[in-house]
mmCIF file of C-alpha atoms and ligand atoms in Angstrom:
data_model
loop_
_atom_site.group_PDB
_atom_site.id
_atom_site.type_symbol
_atom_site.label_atom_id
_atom_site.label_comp_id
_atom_site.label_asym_id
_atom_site.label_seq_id
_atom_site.Cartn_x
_atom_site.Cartn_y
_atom_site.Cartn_z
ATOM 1 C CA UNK A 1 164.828 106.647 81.578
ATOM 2 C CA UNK A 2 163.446 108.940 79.203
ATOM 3 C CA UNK A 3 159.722 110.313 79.175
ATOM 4 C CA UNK A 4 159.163 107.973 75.709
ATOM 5 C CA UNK A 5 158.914 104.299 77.757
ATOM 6 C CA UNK A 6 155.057 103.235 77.545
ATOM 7 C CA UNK A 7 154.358 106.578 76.303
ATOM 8 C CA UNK A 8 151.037 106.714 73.961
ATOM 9 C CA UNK A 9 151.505 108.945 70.787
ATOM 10 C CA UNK A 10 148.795 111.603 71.260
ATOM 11 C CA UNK A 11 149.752 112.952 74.845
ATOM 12 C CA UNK A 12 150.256 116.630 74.435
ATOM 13 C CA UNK A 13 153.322 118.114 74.362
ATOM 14 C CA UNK A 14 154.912 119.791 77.530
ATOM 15 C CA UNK A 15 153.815 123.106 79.261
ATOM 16 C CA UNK A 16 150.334 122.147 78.932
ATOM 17 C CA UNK A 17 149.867 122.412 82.705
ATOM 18 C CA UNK A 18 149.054 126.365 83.072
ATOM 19 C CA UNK A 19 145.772 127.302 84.834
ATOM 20 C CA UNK A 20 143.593 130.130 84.632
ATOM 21 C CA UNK A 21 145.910 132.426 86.552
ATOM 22 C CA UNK A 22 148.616 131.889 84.393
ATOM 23 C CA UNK A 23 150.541 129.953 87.078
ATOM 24 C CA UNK A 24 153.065 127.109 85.230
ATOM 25 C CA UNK A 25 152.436 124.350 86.997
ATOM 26 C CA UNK A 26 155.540 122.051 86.460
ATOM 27 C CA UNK A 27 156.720 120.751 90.495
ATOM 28 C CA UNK A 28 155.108 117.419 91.951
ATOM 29 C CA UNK A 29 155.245 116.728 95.171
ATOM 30 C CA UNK A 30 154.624 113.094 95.960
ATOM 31 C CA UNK A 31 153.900 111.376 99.493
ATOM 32 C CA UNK A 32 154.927 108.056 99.148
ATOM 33 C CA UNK A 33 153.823 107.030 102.372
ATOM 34 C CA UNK A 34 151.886 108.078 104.958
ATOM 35 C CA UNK A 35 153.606 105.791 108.133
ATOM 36 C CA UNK A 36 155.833 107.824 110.092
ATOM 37 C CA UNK A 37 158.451 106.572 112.844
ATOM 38 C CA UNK A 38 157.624 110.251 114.426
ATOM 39 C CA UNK A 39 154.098 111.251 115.490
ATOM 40 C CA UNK A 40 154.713 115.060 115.718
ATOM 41 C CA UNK A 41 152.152 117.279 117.646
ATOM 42 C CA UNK A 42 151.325 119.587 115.205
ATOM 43 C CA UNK A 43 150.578 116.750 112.263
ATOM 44 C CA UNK A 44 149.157 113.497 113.704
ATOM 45 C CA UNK A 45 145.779 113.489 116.143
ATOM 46 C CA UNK A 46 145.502 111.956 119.513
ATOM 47 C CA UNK A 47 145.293 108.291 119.507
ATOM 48 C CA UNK A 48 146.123 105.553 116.551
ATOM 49 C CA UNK A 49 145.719 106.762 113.648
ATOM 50 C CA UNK A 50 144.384 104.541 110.741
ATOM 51 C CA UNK A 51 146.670 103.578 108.270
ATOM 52 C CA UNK A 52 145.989 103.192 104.816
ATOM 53 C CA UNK A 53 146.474 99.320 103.829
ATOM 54 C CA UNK A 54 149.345 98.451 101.434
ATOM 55 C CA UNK A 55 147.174 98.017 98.725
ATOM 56 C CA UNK A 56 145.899 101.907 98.840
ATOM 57 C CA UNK A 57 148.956 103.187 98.503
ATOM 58 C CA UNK A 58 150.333 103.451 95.061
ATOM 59 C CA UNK A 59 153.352 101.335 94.075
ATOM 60 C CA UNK A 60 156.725 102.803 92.796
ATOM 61 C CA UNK A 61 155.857 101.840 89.418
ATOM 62 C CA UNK A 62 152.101 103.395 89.572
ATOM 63 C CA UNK A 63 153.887 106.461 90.781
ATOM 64 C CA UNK A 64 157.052 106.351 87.845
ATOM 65 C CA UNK A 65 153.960 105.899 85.350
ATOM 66 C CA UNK A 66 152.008 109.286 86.652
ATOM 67 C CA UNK A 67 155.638 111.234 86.965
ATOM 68 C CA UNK A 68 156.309 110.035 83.104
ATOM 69 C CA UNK A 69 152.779 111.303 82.245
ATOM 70 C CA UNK A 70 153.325 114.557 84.161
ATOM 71 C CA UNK A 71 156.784 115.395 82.544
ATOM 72 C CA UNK A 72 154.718 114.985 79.252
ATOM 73 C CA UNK A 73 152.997 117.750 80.160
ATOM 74 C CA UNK A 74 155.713 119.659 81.771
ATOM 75 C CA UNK A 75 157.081 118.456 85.344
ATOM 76 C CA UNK A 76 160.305 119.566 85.682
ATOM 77 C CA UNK A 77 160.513 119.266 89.277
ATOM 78 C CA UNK A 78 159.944 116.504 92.133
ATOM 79 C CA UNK A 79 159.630 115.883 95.420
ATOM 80 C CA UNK A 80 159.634 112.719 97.859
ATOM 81 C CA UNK A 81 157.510 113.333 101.035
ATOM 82 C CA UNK A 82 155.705 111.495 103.364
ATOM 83 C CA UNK A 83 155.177 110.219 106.014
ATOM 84 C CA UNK A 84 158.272 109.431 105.923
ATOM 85 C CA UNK A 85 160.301 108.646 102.790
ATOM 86 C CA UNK A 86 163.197 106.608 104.274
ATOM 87 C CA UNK A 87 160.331 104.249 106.032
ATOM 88 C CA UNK A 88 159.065 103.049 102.642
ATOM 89 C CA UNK A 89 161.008 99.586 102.147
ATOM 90 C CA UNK A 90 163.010 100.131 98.231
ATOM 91 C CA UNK A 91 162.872 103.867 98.565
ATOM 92 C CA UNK A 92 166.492 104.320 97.489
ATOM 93 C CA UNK A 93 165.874 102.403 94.431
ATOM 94 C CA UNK A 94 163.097 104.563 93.361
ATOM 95 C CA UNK A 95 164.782 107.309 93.817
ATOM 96 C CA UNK A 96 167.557 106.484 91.692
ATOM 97 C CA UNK A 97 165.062 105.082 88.849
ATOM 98 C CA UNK A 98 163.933 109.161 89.451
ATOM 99 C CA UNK A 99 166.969 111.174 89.059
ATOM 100 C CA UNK A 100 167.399 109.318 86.018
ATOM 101 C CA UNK A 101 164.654 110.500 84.096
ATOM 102 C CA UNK A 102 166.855 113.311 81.978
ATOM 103 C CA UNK A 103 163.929 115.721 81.889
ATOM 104 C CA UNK A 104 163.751 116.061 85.422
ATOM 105 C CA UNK A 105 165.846 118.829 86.565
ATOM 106 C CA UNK A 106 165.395 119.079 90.536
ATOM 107 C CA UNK A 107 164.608 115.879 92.591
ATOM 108 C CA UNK A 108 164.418 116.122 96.513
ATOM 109 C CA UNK A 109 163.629 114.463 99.445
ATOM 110 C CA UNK A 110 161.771 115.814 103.025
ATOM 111 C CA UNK A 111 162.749 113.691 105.502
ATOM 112 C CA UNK A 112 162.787 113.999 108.958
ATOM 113 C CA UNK A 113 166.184 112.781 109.277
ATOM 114 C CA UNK A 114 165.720 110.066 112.014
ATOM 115 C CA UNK A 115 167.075 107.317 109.208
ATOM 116 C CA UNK A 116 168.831 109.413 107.737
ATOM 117 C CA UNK A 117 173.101 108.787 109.508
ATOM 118 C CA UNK A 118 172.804 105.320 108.305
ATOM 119 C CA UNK A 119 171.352 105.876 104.881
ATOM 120 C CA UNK A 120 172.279 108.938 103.643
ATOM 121 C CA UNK A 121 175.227 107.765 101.453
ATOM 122 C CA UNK A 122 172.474 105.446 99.871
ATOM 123 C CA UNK A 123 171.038 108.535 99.073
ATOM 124 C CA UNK A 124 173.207 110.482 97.900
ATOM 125 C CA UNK A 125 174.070 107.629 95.308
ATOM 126 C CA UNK A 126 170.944 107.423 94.569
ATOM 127 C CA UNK A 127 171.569 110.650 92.673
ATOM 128 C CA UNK A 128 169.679 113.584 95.397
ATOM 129 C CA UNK A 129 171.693 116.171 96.241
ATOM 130 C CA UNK A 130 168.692 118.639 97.856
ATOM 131 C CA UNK A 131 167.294 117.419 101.040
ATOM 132 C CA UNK A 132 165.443 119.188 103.327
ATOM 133 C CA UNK A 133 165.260 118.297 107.490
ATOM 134 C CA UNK A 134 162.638 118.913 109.572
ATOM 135 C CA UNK A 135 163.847 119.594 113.146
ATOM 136 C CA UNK A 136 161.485 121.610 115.443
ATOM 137 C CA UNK A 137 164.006 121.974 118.421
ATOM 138 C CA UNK A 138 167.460 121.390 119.372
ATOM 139 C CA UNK A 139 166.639 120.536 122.647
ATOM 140 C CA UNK A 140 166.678 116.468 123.359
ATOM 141 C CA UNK A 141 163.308 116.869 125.488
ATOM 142 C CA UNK A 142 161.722 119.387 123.781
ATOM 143 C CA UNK A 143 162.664 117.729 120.391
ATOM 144 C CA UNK A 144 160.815 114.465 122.426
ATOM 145 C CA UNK A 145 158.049 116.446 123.342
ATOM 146 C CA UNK A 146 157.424 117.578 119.993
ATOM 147 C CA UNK A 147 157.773 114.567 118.451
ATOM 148 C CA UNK A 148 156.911 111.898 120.705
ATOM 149 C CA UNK A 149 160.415 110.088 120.565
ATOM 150 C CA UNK A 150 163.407 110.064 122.302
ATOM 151 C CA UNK A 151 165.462 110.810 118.623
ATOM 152 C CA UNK A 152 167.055 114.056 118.506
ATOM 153 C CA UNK A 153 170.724 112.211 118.410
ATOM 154 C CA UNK A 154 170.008 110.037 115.712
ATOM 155 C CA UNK A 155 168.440 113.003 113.305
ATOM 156 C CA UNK A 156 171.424 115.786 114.615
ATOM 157 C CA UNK A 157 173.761 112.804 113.781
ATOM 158 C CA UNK A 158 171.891 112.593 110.380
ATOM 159 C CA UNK A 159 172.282 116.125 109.441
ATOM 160 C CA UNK A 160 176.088 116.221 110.003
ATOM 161 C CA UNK A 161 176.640 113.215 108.008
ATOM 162 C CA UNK A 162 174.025 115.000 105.358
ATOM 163 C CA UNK A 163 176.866 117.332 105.488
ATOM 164 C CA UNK A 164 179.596 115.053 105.502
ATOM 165 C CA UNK A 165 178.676 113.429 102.487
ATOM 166 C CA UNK A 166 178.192 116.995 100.661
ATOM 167 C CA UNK A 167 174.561 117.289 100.065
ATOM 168 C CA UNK A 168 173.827 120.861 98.850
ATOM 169 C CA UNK A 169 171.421 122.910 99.684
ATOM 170 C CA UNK A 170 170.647 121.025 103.376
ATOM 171 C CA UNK A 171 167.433 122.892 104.324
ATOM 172 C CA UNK A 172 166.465 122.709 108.131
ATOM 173 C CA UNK A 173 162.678 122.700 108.380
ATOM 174 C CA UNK A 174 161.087 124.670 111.563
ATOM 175 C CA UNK A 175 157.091 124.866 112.173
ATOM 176 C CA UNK A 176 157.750 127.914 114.360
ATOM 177 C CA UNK A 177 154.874 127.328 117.372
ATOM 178 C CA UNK A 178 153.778 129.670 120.545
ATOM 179 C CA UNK A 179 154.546 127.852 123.710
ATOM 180 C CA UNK A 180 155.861 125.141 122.311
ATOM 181 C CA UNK A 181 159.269 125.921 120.435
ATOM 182 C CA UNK A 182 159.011 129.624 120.265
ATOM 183 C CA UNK A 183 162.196 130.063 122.708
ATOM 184 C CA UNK A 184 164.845 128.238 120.132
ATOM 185 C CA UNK A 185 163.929 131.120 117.662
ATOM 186 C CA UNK A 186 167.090 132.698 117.767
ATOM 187 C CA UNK A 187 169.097 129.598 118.387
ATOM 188 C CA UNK A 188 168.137 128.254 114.866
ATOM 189 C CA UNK A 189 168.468 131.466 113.164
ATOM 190 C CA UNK A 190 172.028 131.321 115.451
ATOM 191 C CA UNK A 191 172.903 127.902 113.783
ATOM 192 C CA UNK A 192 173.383 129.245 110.331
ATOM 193 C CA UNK A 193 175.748 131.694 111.532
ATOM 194 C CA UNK A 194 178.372 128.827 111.881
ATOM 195 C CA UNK A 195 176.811 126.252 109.641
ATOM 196 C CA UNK A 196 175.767 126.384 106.098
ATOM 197 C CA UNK A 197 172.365 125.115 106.483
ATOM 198 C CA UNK A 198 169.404 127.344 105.329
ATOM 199 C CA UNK A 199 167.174 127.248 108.256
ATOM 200 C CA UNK A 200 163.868 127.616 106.632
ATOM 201 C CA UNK A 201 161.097 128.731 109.657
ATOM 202 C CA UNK A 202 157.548 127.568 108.754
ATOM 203 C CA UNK A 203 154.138 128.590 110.057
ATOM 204 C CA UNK A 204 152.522 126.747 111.329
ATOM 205 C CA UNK A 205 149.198 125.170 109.008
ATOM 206 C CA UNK A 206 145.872 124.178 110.776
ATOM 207 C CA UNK A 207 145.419 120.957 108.500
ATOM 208 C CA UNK A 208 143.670 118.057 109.538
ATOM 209 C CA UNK A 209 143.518 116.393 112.643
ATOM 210 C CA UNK A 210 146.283 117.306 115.001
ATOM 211 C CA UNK A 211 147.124 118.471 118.488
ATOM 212 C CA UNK A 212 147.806 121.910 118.312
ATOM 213 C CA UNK A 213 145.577 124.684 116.897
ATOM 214 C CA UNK A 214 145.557 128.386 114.714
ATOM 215 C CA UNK A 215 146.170 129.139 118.770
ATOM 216 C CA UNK A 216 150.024 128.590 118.618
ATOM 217 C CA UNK A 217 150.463 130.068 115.778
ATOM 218 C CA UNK A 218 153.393 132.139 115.347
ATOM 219 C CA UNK A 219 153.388 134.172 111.943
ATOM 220 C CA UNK A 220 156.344 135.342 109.676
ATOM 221 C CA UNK A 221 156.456 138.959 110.976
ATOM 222 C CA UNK A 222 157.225 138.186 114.498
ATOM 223 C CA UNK A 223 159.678 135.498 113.524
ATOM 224 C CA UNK A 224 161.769 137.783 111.524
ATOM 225 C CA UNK A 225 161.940 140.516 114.216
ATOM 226 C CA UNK A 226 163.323 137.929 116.476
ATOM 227 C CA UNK A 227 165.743 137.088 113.835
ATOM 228 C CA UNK A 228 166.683 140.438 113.323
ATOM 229 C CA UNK A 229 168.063 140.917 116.798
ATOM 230 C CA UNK A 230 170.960 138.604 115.232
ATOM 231 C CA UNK A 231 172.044 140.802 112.738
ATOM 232 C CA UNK A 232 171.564 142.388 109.926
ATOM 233 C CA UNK A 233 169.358 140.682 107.520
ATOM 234 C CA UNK A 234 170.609 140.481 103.887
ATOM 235 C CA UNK A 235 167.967 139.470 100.894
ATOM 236 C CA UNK A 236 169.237 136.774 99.198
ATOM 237 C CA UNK A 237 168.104 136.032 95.447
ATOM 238 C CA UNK A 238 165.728 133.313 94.534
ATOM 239 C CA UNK A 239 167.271 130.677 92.628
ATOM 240 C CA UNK A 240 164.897 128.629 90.039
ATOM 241 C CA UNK A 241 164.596 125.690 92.208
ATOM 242 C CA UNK A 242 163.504 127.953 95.465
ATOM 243 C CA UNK A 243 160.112 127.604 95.929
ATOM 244 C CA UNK A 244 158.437 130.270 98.187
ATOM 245 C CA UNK A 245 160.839 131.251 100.750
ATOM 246 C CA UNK A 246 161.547 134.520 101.614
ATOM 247 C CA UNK A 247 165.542 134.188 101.836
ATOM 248 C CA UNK A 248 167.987 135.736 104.116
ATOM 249 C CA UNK A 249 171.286 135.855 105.163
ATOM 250 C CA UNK A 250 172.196 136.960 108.797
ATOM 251 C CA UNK A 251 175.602 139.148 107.993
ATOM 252 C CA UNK A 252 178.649 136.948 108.266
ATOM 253 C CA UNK A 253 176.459 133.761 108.902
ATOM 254 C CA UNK A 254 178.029 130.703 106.694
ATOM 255 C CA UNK A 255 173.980 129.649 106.186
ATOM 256 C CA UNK A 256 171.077 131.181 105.251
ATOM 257 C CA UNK A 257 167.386 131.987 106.696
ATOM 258 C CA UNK A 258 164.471 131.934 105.253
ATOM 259 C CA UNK A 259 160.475 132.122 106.108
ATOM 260 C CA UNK A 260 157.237 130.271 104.292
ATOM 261 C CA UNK A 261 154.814 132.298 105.245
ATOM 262 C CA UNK A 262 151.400 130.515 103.697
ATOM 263 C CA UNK A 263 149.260 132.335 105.999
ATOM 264 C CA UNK A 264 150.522 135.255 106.650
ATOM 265 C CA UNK A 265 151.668 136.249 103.415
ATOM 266 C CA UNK A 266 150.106 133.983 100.491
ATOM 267 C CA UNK A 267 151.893 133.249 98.030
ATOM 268 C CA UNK A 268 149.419 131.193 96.149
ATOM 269 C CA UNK A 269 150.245 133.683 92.632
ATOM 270 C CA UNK A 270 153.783 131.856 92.380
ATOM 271 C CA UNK A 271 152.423 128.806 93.446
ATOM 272 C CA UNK A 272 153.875 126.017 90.560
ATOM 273 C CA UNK A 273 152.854 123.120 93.032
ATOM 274 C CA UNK A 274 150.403 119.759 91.831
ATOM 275 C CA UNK A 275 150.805 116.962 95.079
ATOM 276 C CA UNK A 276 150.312 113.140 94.247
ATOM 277 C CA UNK A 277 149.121 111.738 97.598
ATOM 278 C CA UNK A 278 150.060 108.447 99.208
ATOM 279 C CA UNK A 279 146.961 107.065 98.540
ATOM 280 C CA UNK A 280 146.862 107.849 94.747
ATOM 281 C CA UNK A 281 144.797 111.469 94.525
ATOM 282 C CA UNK A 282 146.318 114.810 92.616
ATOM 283 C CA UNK A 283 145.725 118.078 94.555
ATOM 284 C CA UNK A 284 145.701 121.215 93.086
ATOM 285 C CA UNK A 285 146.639 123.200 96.444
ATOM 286 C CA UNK A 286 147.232 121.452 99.761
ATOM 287 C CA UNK A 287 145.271 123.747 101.712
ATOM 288 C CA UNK A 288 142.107 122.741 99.636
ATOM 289 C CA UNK A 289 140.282 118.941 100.219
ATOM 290 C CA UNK A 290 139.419 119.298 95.936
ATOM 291 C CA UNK A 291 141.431 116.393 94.466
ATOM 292 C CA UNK A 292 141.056 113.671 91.268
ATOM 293 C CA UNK A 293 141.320 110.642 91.785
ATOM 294 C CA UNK A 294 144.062 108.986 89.591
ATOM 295 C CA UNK A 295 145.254 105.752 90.849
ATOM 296 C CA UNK A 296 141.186 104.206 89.761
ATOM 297 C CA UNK A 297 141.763 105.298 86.736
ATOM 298 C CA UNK A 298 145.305 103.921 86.359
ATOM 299 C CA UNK A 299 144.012 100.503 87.756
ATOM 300 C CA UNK A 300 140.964 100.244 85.819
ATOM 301 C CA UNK A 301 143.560 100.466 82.350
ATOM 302 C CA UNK A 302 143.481 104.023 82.185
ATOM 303 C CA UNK A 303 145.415 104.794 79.068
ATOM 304 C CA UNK A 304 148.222 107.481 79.100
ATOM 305 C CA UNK A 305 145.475 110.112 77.586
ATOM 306 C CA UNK A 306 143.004 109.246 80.288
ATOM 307 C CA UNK A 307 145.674 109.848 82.662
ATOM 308 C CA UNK A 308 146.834 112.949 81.589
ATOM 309 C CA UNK A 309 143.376 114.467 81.381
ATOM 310 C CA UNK A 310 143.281 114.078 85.467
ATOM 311 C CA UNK A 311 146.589 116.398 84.397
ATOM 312 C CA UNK A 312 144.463 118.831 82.946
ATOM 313 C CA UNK A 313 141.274 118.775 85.152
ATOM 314 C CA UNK A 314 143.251 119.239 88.516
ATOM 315 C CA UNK A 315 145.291 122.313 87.016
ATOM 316 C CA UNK A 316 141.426 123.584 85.939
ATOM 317 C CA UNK A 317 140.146 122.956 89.053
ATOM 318 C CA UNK A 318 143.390 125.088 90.863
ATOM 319 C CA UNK A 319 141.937 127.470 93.134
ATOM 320 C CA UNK A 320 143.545 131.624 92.620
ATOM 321 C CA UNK A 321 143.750 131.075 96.139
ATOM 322 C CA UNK A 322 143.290 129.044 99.350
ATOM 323 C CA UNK A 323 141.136 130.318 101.941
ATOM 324 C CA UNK A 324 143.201 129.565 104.867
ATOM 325 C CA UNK A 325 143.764 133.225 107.260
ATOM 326 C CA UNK A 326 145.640 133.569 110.188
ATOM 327 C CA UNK A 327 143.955 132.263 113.591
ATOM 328 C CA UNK A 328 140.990 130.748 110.842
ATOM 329 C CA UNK A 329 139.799 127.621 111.455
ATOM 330 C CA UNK A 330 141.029 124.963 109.238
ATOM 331 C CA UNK A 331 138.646 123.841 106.444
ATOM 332 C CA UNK A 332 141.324 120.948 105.536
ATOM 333 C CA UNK A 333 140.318 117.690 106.024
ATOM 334 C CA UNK A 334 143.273 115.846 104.631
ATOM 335 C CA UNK A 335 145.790 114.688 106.983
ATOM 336 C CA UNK A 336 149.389 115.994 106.253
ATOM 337 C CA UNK A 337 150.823 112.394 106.293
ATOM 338 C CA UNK A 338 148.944 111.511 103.235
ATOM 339 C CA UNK A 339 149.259 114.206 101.499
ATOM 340 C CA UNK A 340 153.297 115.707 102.408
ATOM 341 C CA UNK A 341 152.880 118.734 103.100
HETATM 342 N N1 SAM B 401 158.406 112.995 107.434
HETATM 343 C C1 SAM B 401 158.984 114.006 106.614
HETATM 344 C C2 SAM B 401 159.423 115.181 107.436
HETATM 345 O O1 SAM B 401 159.181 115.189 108.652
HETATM 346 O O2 SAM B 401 160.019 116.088 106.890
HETATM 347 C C3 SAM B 401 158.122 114.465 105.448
HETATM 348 C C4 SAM B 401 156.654 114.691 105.678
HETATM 349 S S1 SAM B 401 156.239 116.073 106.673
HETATM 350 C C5 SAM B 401 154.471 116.011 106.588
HETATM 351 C C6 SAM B 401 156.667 117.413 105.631
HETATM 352 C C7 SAM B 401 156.770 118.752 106.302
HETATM 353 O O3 SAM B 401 155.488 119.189 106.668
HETATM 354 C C8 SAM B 401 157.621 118.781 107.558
HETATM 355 O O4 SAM B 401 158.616 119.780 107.444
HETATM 356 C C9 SAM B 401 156.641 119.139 108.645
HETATM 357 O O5 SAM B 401 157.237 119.901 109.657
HETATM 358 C C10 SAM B 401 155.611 119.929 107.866
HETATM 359 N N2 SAM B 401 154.305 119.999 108.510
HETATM 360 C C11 SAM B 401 153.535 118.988 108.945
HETATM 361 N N3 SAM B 401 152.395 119.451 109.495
HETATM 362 C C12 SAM B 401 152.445 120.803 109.398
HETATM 363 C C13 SAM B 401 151.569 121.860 109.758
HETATM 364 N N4 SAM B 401 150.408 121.600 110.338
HETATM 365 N N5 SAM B 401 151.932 123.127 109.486
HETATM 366 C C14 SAM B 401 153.127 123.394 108.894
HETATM 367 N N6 SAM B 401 153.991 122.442 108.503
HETATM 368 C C15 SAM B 401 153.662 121.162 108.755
#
């Protein structure tokens, strides 16, 4: 599909989404959901949780409309979050109809791999090659602790078909927290010595409601030392597509390591990031509540101008940088399942 279908003449041509700090901002990263079959400590509250009704949530074709408008003004690069992706019934679909817009160069999925050993040939035909895992221990009952269900099979047997299959990069995603996961440090940063995964480790985010606090965090520094005791630690390169891990390679490892350190080492000057939640808002920065609200104006007839102008005004309204510290309390009020981290 290319960018022209339902186009409006008029829309401004691409690399129009710059801010004040000079920052290009050309990756979306869309939450297409926010139901999750996991309800993981560190993202969901106590108790149910209200779910947004189908209606709220945009539809695939809302969301191919606002990716069209976005490439006009330069999206290169996409995302599929969640909740979880693979719950969303006709997500394979979609994706394909994505990876076949020509002027998108990277599209990935973040998954938490629990679907994933049944459906990840449909996904890889579906034209994604990039996927990321989240897996927070490699220990059945911790895994079940963390996560609330008994699934650490299922998403260990999803990763080696991942592999199987030949997806390329296969990120492993670990929120690195005190008390909690803290001893499998060095057996994930062990797993890419014999694997070729890139185990990316994560701190931990106070966002939202959840069950843990800026108490268990466990930041970047301390991570790496542990890591260190491995081997030596080789800097790998930054490709295009790399976001803003610091990258590693353990010496002789097959894999990769690599640490997102949003609090204790901002990165918010390379941050090329806009987020499309579930429920139809752009946010400039996921650790600020500021969003516009685009799905009203796309249901109330918004033409394709209107719609880019929520573009423009989310890009202006961009913060230089969020105001999240270590051991700060969180001043996000968005839940992470909404918005996809
Ligand atoms: N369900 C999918 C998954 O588990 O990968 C996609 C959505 S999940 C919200 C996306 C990522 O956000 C996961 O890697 C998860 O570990 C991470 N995440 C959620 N809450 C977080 C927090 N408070 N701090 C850091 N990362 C968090």
């Amino acid at each position: 599909m290319g960018i022209g279908n339902n186009m409006e003449k008029g829309v401004a041509p691409a690399n129009e989404l710059v801010d004040r700090e000079n920052r290009h901002l050309n990756y979306l990263r869309i939450s297409i959901t926010d139901r999750c079959n996991l309800r993981c400590l560190y993202c969901v509250p106590e108790g149910r949780i209200p779910k947004l009704d189908h209606d709220d949530i945009l539809s695939y074709e809302e969301i191919l409309r606002i990716v069209n408008i976005g490439i006009r003004l330069g999206i290169r690069k996409v995302r599929i979050t969640g909740g979880e992706p693979l719950v969303r019934r006709g997500v394979y679909d979609f994706l394909r109809q994505l990876t076949r817009i020509r002027e998108l160069e990277d599209v990935s999925l973040t998954t938490n791999g629990v679907l994933l050993a049944p459906n990840a040939q449909r996904v890889f035909d579906a034209g994604i090659r990039r996927i990321n895992i989240s897996l927070d221990s490699l220990n059945r009952e911790k895994f079940t602790h963390i996560t609330g269900y008994d699934q650490f099979v299922k998403v260990w047997a999803g990763i080696e078909r991942a592999r199987e299959i030949g997806f390329d990069p296969i990120k492993i995603n670990v929120v690195a927290m005190r008390g909690i996961n803290d001893n499998e440090i060095l057996n994930f940063g062990r797993l890419s010595l014999n694997h070729p995964f890139h185990i990316r480790f994560i701190e931990y985010m106070p966002i939202g409601n959840s069950r843990t606090s800026s108490r268990d965090q466990i930041l970047t520094p301390e991570i790496q030392d542990m890591i260190a005791t491995i081997g030596e630690l080789i800097p790998v390169g930054n490709g295009q597509n790399d976001g803003p891990a610091r990258r590693y390679r353990i010496a002789g490892a097959q894999g990769e390591v690599g640490f997102i350190s949003a609090l204790s080492h901002h990165f918010c000057n390379r941050c090329n990031r806009l987020r499309l939640t579930a429920d139809g808002k752009l946010r400039a920065c996921l650790l600020s509540d500021r969003h516009e609200p685009i799905k009203e104006v796309l249901r109330n007839g918004g033409s394709d101008e209107q719609l880019a102008e929520i573009f423009r005004t989310a890009v202006r309204q961009k913060a230089a940088k969020h105001q999240l510290y270590p051991n700060g309390v969180t001043t996000v009020k968005g839940q992470m399942q909404g918005i996809g981290g």
